[in-house]
PDB file of C-alpha atoms and ligand atoms in Angstrom:
ATOM      1  CA  MET Z1257     -99.206 -29.709  17.122  1.00  0.00           C
ATOM      2  CA  MET Z1258    -101.628 -31.868  19.147  1.00  0.00           C
ATOM      3  CA  GLU Z1259    -103.007 -30.143  22.251  1.00  0.00           C
ATOM      4  CA  LYS Z1260    -101.740 -31.791  25.469  1.00  0.00           C
ATOM      5  CA  LYS Z1261    -104.354 -33.835  27.314  1.00  0.00           C
ATOM      6  CA  VAL Z1262    -105.362 -32.645  30.771  1.00  0.00           C
ATOM      7  CA  ALA Z1263    -105.777 -34.997  33.730  1.00  0.00           C
ATOM      8  CA  LEU Z1264    -107.335 -34.182  37.106  1.00  0.00           C
ATOM      9  CA  VAL Z1265    -106.302 -36.432  40.008  1.00  0.00           C
ATOM     10  CA  THR Z1266    -107.771 -36.156  43.509  1.00  0.00           C
ATOM     11  CA  GLY Z1267    -105.433 -36.660  46.483  1.00  0.00           C
ATOM     12  CA  GLY Z1268    -102.238 -36.287  44.446  1.00  0.00           C
ATOM     13  CA  SER Z1269     -99.954 -35.000  47.186  1.00  0.00           C
ATOM     14  CA  ARG Z1270     -98.637 -38.405  48.241  1.00  0.00           C
ATOM     15  CA  GLY Z1271     -98.944 -42.177  48.028  1.00  0.00           C
ATOM     16  CA  ILE Z1272    -100.827 -43.710  45.123  1.00  0.00           C
ATOM     17  CA  GLY Z1273    -102.179 -40.312  44.001  1.00  0.00           C
ATOM     18  CA  ARG Z1274     -98.690 -38.889  43.565  1.00  0.00           C
ATOM     19  CA  ALA Z1275     -97.564 -41.951  41.597  1.00  0.00           C
ATOM     20  CA  ILE Z1276    -100.621 -41.531  39.337  1.00  0.00           C
ATOM     21  CA  CYS Z1277     -99.829 -37.838  38.733  1.00  0.00           C
ATOM     22  CA  VAL Z1278     -96.234 -38.623  37.808  1.00  0.00           C
ATOM     23  CA  ARG Z1279     -97.234 -41.564  35.581  1.00  0.00           C
ATOM     24  CA  LEU Z1280     -99.795 -39.471  33.665  1.00  0.00           C
ATOM     25  CA  ALA Z1281     -97.199 -36.701  33.322  1.00  0.00           C
ATOM     26  CA  LYS Z1282     -94.811 -39.308  31.899  1.00  0.00           C
ATOM     27  CA  ALA Z1283     -97.549 -40.140  29.378  1.00  0.00           C
ATOM     28  CA  GLY Z1284     -97.455 -36.465  28.318  1.00  0.00           C
ATOM     29  CA  MET Z1285    -100.558 -35.177  30.087  1.00  0.00           C
ATOM     30  CA  GLN Z1286    -100.802 -31.870  31.919  1.00  0.00           C
ATOM     31  CA  VAL Z1287    -101.735 -32.648  35.491  1.00  0.00           C
ATOM     32  CA  VAL Z1288    -103.984 -30.871  37.980  1.00  0.00           C
ATOM     33  CA  PHE Z1289    -104.414 -32.465  41.385  1.00  0.00           C
ATOM     34  CA  ASN Z1290    -105.794 -31.540  44.760  1.00  0.00           C
ATOM     35  CA  TYR Z1291    -104.622 -32.109  48.280  1.00  0.00           C
ATOM     36  CA  GLN Z1292    -106.271 -31.471  51.601  1.00  0.00           C
ATOM     37  CA  SER Z1293    -103.504 -30.233  53.877  1.00  0.00           C
ATOM     38  CA  GLY Z1294    -100.115 -31.518  52.682  1.00  0.00           C
ATOM     39  CA  GLU Z1295     -98.889 -28.357  50.981  1.00  0.00           C
ATOM     40  CA  GLU Z1296     -95.183 -29.258  50.899  1.00  0.00           C
ATOM     41  CA  ALA Z1297     -95.896 -32.758  49.648  1.00  0.00           C
ATOM     42  CA  ALA Z1298     -98.130 -31.253  46.967  1.00  0.00           C
ATOM     43  CA  ALA Z1299     -95.333 -28.930  45.863  1.00  0.00           C
ATOM     44  CA  GLU Z1300     -93.057 -31.972  45.516  1.00  0.00           C
ATOM     45  CA  THR Z1301     -95.631 -33.717  43.292  1.00  0.00           C
ATOM     46  CA  VAL Z1302     -95.742 -30.588  41.101  1.00  0.00           C
ATOM     47  CA  ARG Z1303     -91.934 -30.688  40.785  1.00  0.00           C
ATOM     48  CA  LEU Z1304     -91.957 -34.395  39.904  1.00  0.00           C
ATOM     49  CA  CYS Z1305     -94.558 -33.828  37.166  1.00  0.00           C
ATOM     50  CA  GLN Z1306     -92.692 -30.827  35.774  1.00  0.00           C
ATOM     51  CA  ALA Z1307     -89.541 -32.971  35.619  1.00  0.00           C
ATOM     52  CA  GLU Z1308     -91.459 -35.097  33.087  1.00  0.00           C
ATOM     53  CA  GLY Z1309     -91.770 -32.015  30.873  1.00  0.00           C
ATOM     54  CA  VAL Z1310     -95.412 -31.083  31.490  1.00  0.00           C
ATOM     55  CA  GLU Z1311     -97.241 -28.362  33.385  1.00  0.00           C
ATOM     56  CA  ALA Z1312     -98.762 -29.215  36.752  1.00  0.00           C
ATOM     57  CA  LEU Z1313    -101.001 -27.426  39.231  1.00  0.00           C
ATOM     58  CA  ALA Z1314    -101.799 -28.259  42.874  1.00  0.00           C
ATOM     59  CA  VAL Z1315    -105.096 -27.011  44.303  1.00  0.00           C
ATOM     60  CA  LYS Z1316    -106.115 -27.141  47.956  1.00  0.00           C
ATOM     61  CA  ALA Z1317    -109.615 -28.622  48.001  1.00  0.00           C
ATOM     62  CA  ASP Z1318    -111.675 -30.929  50.182  1.00  0.00           C
ATOM     63  CA  VAL Z1319    -113.497 -33.474  48.014  1.00  0.00           C
ATOM     64  CA  SER Z1320    -116.131 -34.028  50.700  1.00  0.00           C
ATOM     65  CA  HIS Z1321    -117.545 -30.577  49.818  1.00  0.00           C
ATOM     66  CA  SER Z1322    -119.384 -30.406  46.520  1.00  0.00           C
ATOM     67  CA  ALA Z1323    -118.530 -26.705  46.057  1.00  0.00           C
ATOM     68  CA  ASP Z1324    -114.809 -27.541  46.323  1.00  0.00           C
ATOM     69  CA  CYS Z1325    -115.243 -30.244  43.665  1.00  0.00           C
ATOM     70  CA  ASP Z1326    -117.030 -27.873  41.276  1.00  0.00           C
ATOM     71  CA  ALA Z1327    -114.295 -25.270  41.847  1.00  0.00           C
ATOM     72  CA  LEU Z1328    -111.573 -27.871  41.251  1.00  0.00           C
ATOM     73  CA  VAL Z1329    -113.012 -28.761  37.840  1.00  0.00           C
ATOM     74  CA  GLN Z1330    -113.363 -25.047  37.043  1.00  0.00           C
ATOM     75  CA  LYS Z1331    -109.710 -24.403  37.972  1.00  0.00           C
ATOM     76  CA  THR Z1332    -108.668 -27.332  35.789  1.00  0.00           C
ATOM     77  CA  LEU Z1333    -110.465 -25.775  32.814  1.00  0.00           C
ATOM     78  CA  GLU Z1334    -108.853 -22.394  33.484  1.00  0.00           C
ATOM     79  CA  PHE Z1335    -105.448 -24.092  33.680  1.00  0.00           C
ATOM     80  CA  GLY Z1336    -105.598 -26.506  30.755  1.00  0.00           C
ATOM     81  CA  GLY Z1337    -108.655 -25.481  28.716  1.00  0.00           C
ATOM     82  CA  ARG Z1338    -110.115 -29.005  28.813  1.00  0.00           C
ATOM     83  CA  LEU Z1339    -110.576 -32.100  30.952  1.00  0.00           C
ATOM     84  CA  ASP Z1340    -109.677 -35.448  29.418  1.00  0.00           C
ATOM     85  CA  VAL Z1341    -109.098 -37.669  32.437  1.00  0.00           C
ATOM     86  CA  LEU Z1342    -110.521 -37.708  35.967  1.00  0.00           C
ATOM     87  CA  VAL Z1343    -108.942 -40.013  38.549  1.00  0.00           C
ATOM     88  CA  ASN Z1344    -110.857 -40.253  41.833  1.00  0.00           C
ATOM     89  CA  ASN Z1345    -108.086 -41.316  44.175  1.00  0.00           C
ATOM     90  CA  ALA Z1346    -108.530 -39.306  47.405  1.00  0.00           C
ATOM     91  CA  GLY Z1347    -109.568 -41.669  50.166  1.00  0.00           C
ATOM     92  CA  ILE Z1348    -109.383 -42.169  53.914  1.00  0.00           C
ATOM     93  CA  THR Z1349    -109.826 -44.939  56.489  1.00  0.00           C
ATOM     94  CA  ARG Z1350    -111.271 -44.782  60.025  1.00  0.00           C
ATOM     95  CA  ASP Z1351    -110.983 -48.434  61.046  1.00  0.00           C
ATOM     96  CA  ASN Z1352    -112.701 -50.085  63.987  1.00  0.00           C
ATOM     97  CA  LEU Z1353    -114.834 -53.101  64.770  1.00  0.00           C
ATOM     98  CA  LEU Z1354    -118.524 -52.398  64.171  1.00  0.00           C
ATOM     99  CA  MET Z1355    -119.351 -52.364  67.889  1.00  0.00           C
ATOM    100  CA  ARG Z1356    -116.835 -49.557  68.405  1.00  0.00           C
ATOM    101  CA  MET Z1357    -117.330 -47.666  65.154  1.00  0.00           C
ATOM    102  CA  SER Z1358    -118.819 -44.211  65.768  1.00  0.00           C
ATOM    103  CA  ASP Z1359    -121.245 -42.281  63.593  1.00  0.00           C
ATOM    104  CA  GLU Z1360    -118.372 -39.874  62.916  1.00  0.00           C
ATOM    105  CA  ASP Z1361    -116.149 -42.736  61.657  1.00  0.00           C
ATOM    106  CA  LEU Z1362    -118.905 -43.763  59.261  1.00  0.00           C
ATOM    107  CA  ASP Z1363    -119.691 -40.247  58.059  1.00  0.00           C
ATOM    108  CA  ALA Z1364    -116.050 -39.209  57.572  1.00  0.00           C
ATOM    109  CA  VAL Z1365    -115.259 -42.189  55.340  1.00  0.00           C
ATOM    110  CA  LEU Z1366    -118.488 -41.997  53.318  1.00  0.00           C
ATOM    111  CA  ASN Z1367    -118.109 -38.232  52.893  1.00  0.00           C
ATOM    112  CA  VAL Z1368    -114.652 -38.491  51.323  1.00  0.00           C
ATOM    113  CA  ASN Z1369    -114.654 -41.856  49.552  1.00  0.00           C
ATOM    114  CA  LEU Z1370    -118.251 -42.084  48.340  1.00  0.00           C
ATOM    115  CA  LYS Z1371    -119.588 -38.526  48.201  1.00  0.00           C
ATOM    116  CA  GLY Z1372    -116.247 -37.065  47.087  1.00  0.00           C
ATOM    117  CA  SER Z1373    -116.119 -39.440  44.106  1.00  0.00           C
ATOM    118  CA  PHE Z1374    -119.781 -38.687  43.322  1.00  0.00           C
ATOM    119  CA  TYR Z1375    -119.281 -34.890  43.392  1.00  0.00           C
ATOM    120  CA  MET Z1376    -116.175 -35.125  41.224  1.00  0.00           C
ATOM    121  CA  MET Z1377    -117.835 -37.395  38.656  1.00  0.00           C
ATOM    122  CA  ARG Z1378    -120.876 -35.119  38.461  1.00  0.00           C
ATOM    123  CA  ALA Z1379    -118.756 -32.001  37.918  1.00  0.00           C
ATOM    124  CA  ALA Z1380    -116.364 -33.656  35.459  1.00  0.00           C
ATOM    125  CA  SER Z1381    -118.954 -35.501  33.387  1.00  0.00           C
ATOM    126  CA  LYS Z1382    -120.728 -32.210  32.565  1.00  0.00           C
ATOM    127  CA  VAL Z1383    -117.496 -31.067  30.887  1.00  0.00           C
ATOM    128  CA  MET Z1384    -116.785 -34.432  29.264  1.00  0.00           C
ATOM    129  CA  LEU Z1385    -120.311 -34.652  27.829  1.00  0.00           C
ATOM    130  CA  LYS Z1386    -119.845 -31.253  26.167  1.00  0.00           C
ATOM    131  CA  GLN Z1387    -116.417 -32.334  24.877  1.00  0.00           C
ATOM    132  CA  ARG Z1388    -117.888 -35.690  23.793  1.00  0.00           C
ATOM    133  CA  SER Z1389    -114.791 -37.404  25.170  1.00  0.00           C
ATOM    134  CA  GLY Z1390    -113.238 -38.326  28.481  1.00  0.00           C
ATOM    135  CA  LYS Z1391    -112.032 -41.086  30.744  1.00  0.00           C
ATOM    136  CA  ILE Z1392    -112.863 -41.574  34.407  1.00  0.00           C
ATOM    137  CA  VAL Z1393    -110.897 -43.929  36.633  1.00  0.00           C
ATOM    138  CA  ASN Z1394    -112.085 -44.515  40.197  1.00  0.00           C
ATOM    139  CA  ILE Z1395    -109.811 -45.985  42.848  1.00  0.00           C
ATOM    140  CA  SER Z1396    -111.840 -48.531  44.808  1.00  0.00           C
ATOM    141  CA  SER Z1397    -110.245 -51.339  46.851  1.00  0.00           C
ATOM    142  CA  VAL Z1398    -110.318 -55.133  47.104  1.00  0.00           C
ATOM    143  CA  VAL Z1399    -111.980 -54.442  50.467  1.00  0.00           C
ATOM    144  CA  GLY Z1400    -115.018 -53.213  48.506  1.00  0.00           C
ATOM    145  CA  ILE Z1401    -115.192 -56.676  46.900  1.00  0.00           C
ATOM    146  CA  LEU Z1402    -114.065 -58.989  49.709  1.00  0.00           C
ATOM    147  CA  GLY Z1403    -115.002 -57.026  52.851  1.00  0.00           C
ATOM    148  CA  ASN Z1404    -112.614 -56.789  55.796  1.00  0.00           C
ATOM    149  CA  VAL Z1405    -112.725 -57.020  59.572  1.00  0.00           C
ATOM    150  CA  GLY Z1406    -112.692 -53.549  61.119  1.00  0.00           C
ATOM    151  CA  GLN Z1407    -113.495 -51.793  57.858  1.00  0.00           C
ATOM    152  CA  MET Z1408    -117.311 -51.794  57.527  1.00  0.00           C
ATOM    153  CA  ASN Z1409    -117.328 -48.079  56.707  1.00  0.00           C
ATOM    154  CA  TYR Z1410    -114.443 -48.314  54.224  1.00  0.00           C
ATOM    155  CA  ALA Z1411    -115.827 -51.472  52.552  1.00  0.00           C
ATOM    156  CA  ALA Z1412    -119.219 -49.788  52.118  1.00  0.00           C
ATOM    157  CA  SER Z1413    -117.601 -46.727  50.559  1.00  0.00           C
ATOM    158  CA  LYS Z1414    -115.430 -48.744  48.177  1.00  0.00           C
ATOM    159  CA  ALA Z1415    -118.284 -51.069  47.141  1.00  0.00           C
ATOM    160  CA  ALA Z1416    -120.269 -47.896  46.443  1.00  0.00           C
ATOM    161  CA  VAL Z1417    -117.465 -46.655  44.208  1.00  0.00           C
ATOM    162  CA  ILE Z1418    -117.835 -49.838  42.132  1.00  0.00           C
ATOM    163  CA  GLY Z1419    -121.621 -49.388  41.930  1.00  0.00           C
ATOM    164  CA  MET Z1420    -121.224 -45.765  40.861  1.00  0.00           C
ATOM    165  CA  THR Z1421    -118.590 -46.746  38.279  1.00  0.00           C
ATOM    166  CA  LYS Z1422    -120.894 -49.267  36.619  1.00  0.00           C
ATOM    167  CA  SER Z1423    -123.887 -46.897  36.704  1.00  0.00           C
ATOM    168  CA  LEU Z1424    -122.024 -43.931  35.207  1.00  0.00           C
ATOM    169  CA  ALA Z1425    -120.360 -46.188  32.620  1.00  0.00           C
ATOM    170  CA  ARG Z1426    -123.875 -47.018  31.389  1.00  0.00           C
ATOM    171  CA  GLU Z1427    -124.962 -43.355  31.489  1.00  0.00           C
ATOM    172  CA  LEU Z1428    -121.987 -42.087  29.473  1.00  0.00           C
ATOM    173  CA  ALA Z1429    -121.433 -44.986  27.073  1.00  0.00           C
ATOM    174  CA  SER Z1430    -123.398 -43.424  24.211  1.00  0.00           C
ATOM    175  CA  ARG Z1431    -120.838 -40.591  24.162  1.00  0.00           C
ATOM    176  CA  LYS Z1432    -117.916 -43.061  24.274  1.00  0.00           C
ATOM    177  CA  ILE Z1433    -116.807 -41.710  27.657  1.00  0.00           C
ATOM    178  CA  THR Z1434    -115.381 -44.609  29.664  1.00  0.00           C
ATOM    179  CA  VAL Z1435    -115.713 -45.110  33.424  1.00  0.00           C
ATOM    180  CA  ASN Z1436    -113.685 -47.848  35.099  1.00  0.00           C
ATOM    181  CA  ALA Z1437    -112.475 -48.728  38.579  1.00  0.00           C
ATOM    182  CA  ILE Z1438    -109.232 -50.092  39.951  1.00  0.00           C
ATOM    183  CA  ALA Z1439    -109.279 -52.192  43.100  1.00  0.00           C
ATOM    184  CA  PRO Z1440    -105.819 -52.123  44.681  1.00  0.00           C
ATOM    185  CA  GLY Z1441    -104.879 -54.742  47.244  1.00  0.00           C
ATOM    186  CA  MET Z1442    -102.154 -53.986  49.813  1.00  0.00           C
ATOM    187  CA  ILE Z1443    -100.035 -51.138  48.522  1.00  0.00           C
ATOM    188  CA  GLU Z1444     -97.143 -49.620  50.469  1.00  0.00           C
ATOM    189  CA  THR Z1445     -98.192 -46.063  51.407  1.00  0.00           C
ATOM    190  CA  ALA Z1446     -98.877 -43.986  54.534  1.00  0.00           C
ATOM    191  CA  MET Z1447    -102.321 -45.645  54.668  1.00  0.00           C
ATOM    192  CA  THR Z1448    -100.833 -49.136  55.120  1.00  0.00           C
ATOM    193  CA  GLU Z1449     -97.931 -47.901  57.289  1.00  0.00           C
ATOM    194  CA  LYS Z1450    -100.482 -47.460  60.090  1.00  0.00           C
ATOM    195  CA  MET Z1451    -101.076 -51.258  60.274  1.00  0.00           C
ATOM    196  CA  THR Z1452     -99.411 -53.319  62.976  1.00  0.00           C
ATOM    197  CA  GLU Z1453     -96.747 -55.843  61.887  1.00  0.00           C
ATOM    198  CA  LYS Z1454     -99.086 -58.636  63.008  1.00  0.00           C
ATOM    199  CA  ALA Z1455    -101.938 -57.337  60.855  1.00  0.00           C
ATOM    200  CA  LYS Z1456     -99.572 -56.880  57.885  1.00  0.00           C
ATOM    201  CA  GLU Z1457     -98.274 -60.437  58.238  1.00  0.00           C
ATOM    202  CA  ALA Z1458    -101.831 -61.802  58.294  1.00  0.00           C
ATOM    203  CA  VAL Z1459    -102.695 -59.918  55.098  1.00  0.00           C
ATOM    204  CA  LEU Z1460     -99.498 -61.050  53.350  1.00  0.00           C
ATOM    205  CA  GLN Z1461    -100.574 -64.639  53.980  1.00  0.00           C
ATOM    206  CA  ALA Z1462    -103.793 -63.926  52.084  1.00  0.00           C
ATOM    207  CA  ILE Z1463    -101.978 -62.563  49.023  1.00  0.00           C
ATOM    208  CA  PRO Z1464    -100.922 -65.242  46.502  1.00  0.00           C
ATOM    209  CA  PHE Z1465     -97.844 -63.100  45.644  1.00  0.00           C
ATOM    210  CA  HIS Z1466     -96.980 -62.912  49.409  1.00  0.00           C
ATOM    211  CA  ALA Z1467     -95.885 -59.353  48.784  1.00  0.00           C
ATOM    212  CA  MET Z1468     -97.274 -55.849  48.927  1.00  0.00           C
ATOM    213  CA  GLY Z1469     -97.639 -53.794  45.776  1.00  0.00           C
ATOM    214  CA  ALA Z1470     -96.100 -50.427  44.959  1.00  0.00           C
ATOM    215  CA  ALA Z1471     -97.985 -47.228  44.197  1.00  0.00           C
ATOM    216  CA  GLU Z1472     -96.507 -47.413  40.687  1.00  0.00           C
ATOM    217  CA  ASP Z1473     -98.303 -50.738  40.071  1.00  0.00           C
ATOM    218  CA  VAL Z1474    -101.611 -48.921  40.532  1.00  0.00           C
ATOM    219  CA  ALA Z1475    -100.419 -45.905  38.523  1.00  0.00           C
ATOM    220  CA  ASN Z1476     -99.535 -48.107  35.535  1.00  0.00           C
ATOM    221  CA  ALA Z1477    -103.051 -49.566  35.521  1.00  0.00           C
ATOM    222  CA  VAL Z1478    -104.511 -46.056  35.707  1.00  0.00           C
ATOM    223  CA  ALA Z1479    -102.373 -44.971  32.740  1.00  0.00           C
ATOM    224  CA  PHE Z1480    -103.794 -47.872  30.718  1.00  0.00           C
ATOM    225  CA  LEU Z1481    -107.430 -47.074  31.598  1.00  0.00           C
ATOM    226  CA  ALA Z1482    -106.810 -43.334  31.031  1.00  0.00           C
ATOM    227  CA  GLY Z1483    -105.098 -43.901  27.692  1.00  0.00           C
ATOM    228  CA  GLU Z1484    -106.199 -44.554  24.115  1.00  0.00           C
ATOM    229  CA  GLU Z1485    -105.532 -48.298  24.193  1.00  0.00           C
ATOM    230  CA  SER Z1486    -108.428 -48.995  26.571  1.00  0.00           C
ATOM    231  CA  GLY Z1487    -111.018 -47.277  24.352  1.00  0.00           C
ATOM    232  CA  TYR Z1488    -113.479 -50.199  24.262  1.00  0.00           C
ATOM    233  CA  ILE Z1489    -113.315 -50.968  28.008  1.00  0.00           C
ATOM    234  CA  THR Z1490    -115.940 -49.477  30.312  1.00  0.00           C
ATOM    235  CA  GLY Z1491    -117.687 -50.349  33.586  1.00  0.00           C
ATOM    236  CA  GLN Z1492    -114.902 -52.722  34.630  1.00  0.00           C
ATOM    237  CA  VAL Z1493    -113.065 -53.295  37.890  1.00  0.00           C
ATOM    238  CA  LEU Z1494    -109.377 -54.096  37.509  1.00  0.00           C
ATOM    239  CA  CYS Z1495    -107.781 -55.640  40.611  1.00  0.00           C
ATOM    240  CA  VAL Z1496    -104.147 -54.672  41.177  1.00  0.00           C
ATOM    241  CA  ASP Z1497    -103.583 -56.946  44.122  1.00  0.00           C
ATOM    242  CA  GLY Z1498    -101.061 -59.760  43.600  1.00  0.00           C
ATOM    243  CA  GLY Z1499    -103.966 -62.177  43.299  1.00  0.00           C
ATOM    244  CA  MET Z1500    -105.664 -61.276  46.596  1.00  0.00           C
ATOM    245  CA  ALA Z1501    -109.209 -61.162  45.162  1.00  0.00           C
ATOM    246  CA  ILE Z1502    -108.966 -64.266  42.925  1.00  0.00           C
TER     247      ILE Z1502
HETATM  248  P1  NAP Q2176    -102.717 -41.764  51.417  1.00  0.00           P
HETATM  249  O1  NAP Q2176    -101.253 -42.008  51.308  1.00  0.00           O
HETATM  250  O2  NAP Q2176    -103.326 -41.668  52.784  1.00  0.00           O
HETATM  251  O3  NAP Q2176    -103.065 -40.410  50.592  1.00  0.00           O
HETATM  252  C1  NAP Q2176    -104.376 -39.923  50.572  1.00  0.00           C
HETATM  253  C2  NAP Q2176    -104.464 -38.721  49.664  1.00  0.00           C
HETATM  254  O4  NAP Q2176    -105.818 -38.259  49.670  1.00  0.00           O
HETATM  255  C3  NAP Q2176    -103.600 -37.551  50.090  1.00  0.00           C
HETATM  256  O5  NAP Q2176    -103.169 -36.875  48.943  1.00  0.00           O
HETATM  257  C4  NAP Q2176    -104.570 -36.677  50.876  1.00  0.00           C
HETATM  258  O6  NAP Q2176    -104.227 -35.302  50.890  1.00  0.00           O
HETATM  259  C5  NAP Q2176    -105.840 -36.882  50.051  1.00  0.00           C
HETATM  260  N1  NAP Q2176    -107.051 -36.620  50.808  1.00  0.00           N
HETATM  261  C6  NAP Q2176    -107.479 -37.202  51.961  1.00  0.00           C
HETATM  262  N2  NAP Q2176    -108.645 -36.697  52.336  1.00  0.00           N
HETATM  263  C7  NAP Q2176    -108.990 -35.765  51.406  1.00  0.00           C
HETATM  264  C8  NAP Q2176    -110.083 -34.876  51.243  1.00  0.00           C
HETATM  265  N3  NAP Q2176    -111.092 -34.827  52.114  1.00  0.00           N
HETATM  266  N4  NAP Q2176    -110.088 -34.068  50.152  1.00  0.00           N
HETATM  267  C9  NAP Q2176    -109.092 -34.089  49.292  1.00  0.00           C
HETATM  268  N5  NAP Q2176    -108.019 -34.898  49.367  1.00  0.00           N
HETATM  269  C10 NAP Q2176    -107.974 -35.717  50.431  1.00  0.00           C
HETATM  270  O7  NAP Q2176    -103.578 -42.870  50.662  1.00  0.00           O
HETATM  271  P2  NAP Q2176    -103.120 -43.982  49.596  1.00  0.00           P
HETATM  272  O8  NAP Q2176    -102.701 -45.194  50.322  1.00  0.00           O
HETATM  273  O9  NAP Q2176    -102.217 -43.383  48.571  1.00  0.00           O
HETATM  274  O10 NAP Q2176    -104.548 -44.329  48.948  1.00  0.00           O
HETATM  275  C11 NAP Q2176    -105.007 -43.686  47.776  1.00  0.00           C
HETATM  276  C12 NAP Q2176    -106.323 -44.335  47.355  1.00  0.00           C
HETATM  277  O11 NAP Q2176    -106.122 -45.741  47.138  1.00  0.00           O
HETATM  278  C13 NAP Q2176    -107.432 -44.231  48.406  1.00  0.00           C
HETATM  279  O12 NAP Q2176    -108.683 -44.060  47.781  1.00  0.00           O
HETATM  280  C14 NAP Q2176    -107.389 -45.592  49.090  1.00  0.00           C
HETATM  281  O13 NAP Q2176    -108.623 -45.937  49.676  1.00  0.00           O
HETATM  282  C15 NAP Q2176    -107.039 -46.471  47.904  1.00  0.00           C
HETATM  283  N6  NAP Q2176    -106.443 -47.755  48.292  1.00  0.00           N
HETATM  284  C16 NAP Q2176    -105.252 -47.795  48.947  1.00  0.00           C
HETATM  285  C17 NAP Q2176    -104.705 -49.032  49.284  1.00  0.00           C
HETATM  286  C18 NAP Q2176    -103.380 -49.164  49.992  1.00  0.00           C
HETATM  287  O14 NAP Q2176    -103.008 -50.299  50.293  1.00  0.00           O
HETATM  288  N7  NAP Q2176    -102.658 -48.089  50.237  1.00  0.00           N
HETATM  289  C19 NAP Q2176    -105.395 -50.198  48.963  1.00  0.00           C
HETATM  290  C20 NAP Q2176    -106.603 -50.120  48.303  1.00  0.00           C
HETATM  291  C21 NAP Q2176    -107.106 -48.877  47.961  1.00  0.00           C
HETATM  292  P3  NAP Q2176    -103.240 -34.679  52.069  1.00  0.00           P
HETATM  293  O15 NAP Q2176    -101.857 -35.164  51.745  1.00  0.00           O
HETATM  294  O16 NAP Q2176    -103.347 -33.214  51.910  1.00  0.00           O
HETATM  295  O17 NAP Q2176    -103.764 -35.198  53.363  1.00  0.00           O
END
């Protein structure tokens, strides 16, 4: 019997991360994910994955600490014996206009979105290099491509994710390990719930589909880039955005 593949997803307790966990479970992968504080939500993600007939493990870990990231990869190996897929999904926003954006707002967003993805890729690629196989999918954002008012910190972090994706894709290509990014547009989750109706309406006008996406739209794209059928694709950025970044 073929050994089940093992996927590690950051920020899997809710939103897009949860949809990714469930989608990869549906594809037959064992799933390990981390959360920061949402223990009950994490337990629900575990249940949803198990309902797809696979094993799942939730680990409390803060991706802005490199030691937590190393430990998360270690726990994944103890749980599943291997690491086939890493999805860097955990991300935060601290929006404000530049004039009002504090050093703390900048640091918090860079620490999670940029450094967290870096630490996870460094820890995971050591394992994947030894295995001589693996797939990394980073969740960026159309904001990292287009920029956005009030999101200098977030745009910088998500543009950095694209730069890191392309760099690591080059570093790992000789071992056939792929590294790609997904740039979601406006997806309905807790992150977008915070927006005012006026702000939402303005964004909808800028989306050719005139509609928000669902977390499952992003999860389906992740499943493709984490699966066998995308074997010759690396260093790419796939927008899942209803045409927003055309
Ligand atoms: P969300 O609903 O706010 O969920 C964020 C997830 O990240 C939660 O599981 C949270 O854990 C976890 N997390 C936050 N800080 C963390 C930390 N320091 N260490 C570990 N985990 C942490 O966000 P979302 O809307 O699903 O977004 C997911 C990703 O997609 C993010 O990278 C975001 O930037 C990106 N994205 C979202 C949209 C959108 O429209 N929603 C658009 C473009 C890109 P807890 O539950 O424990 O807090």
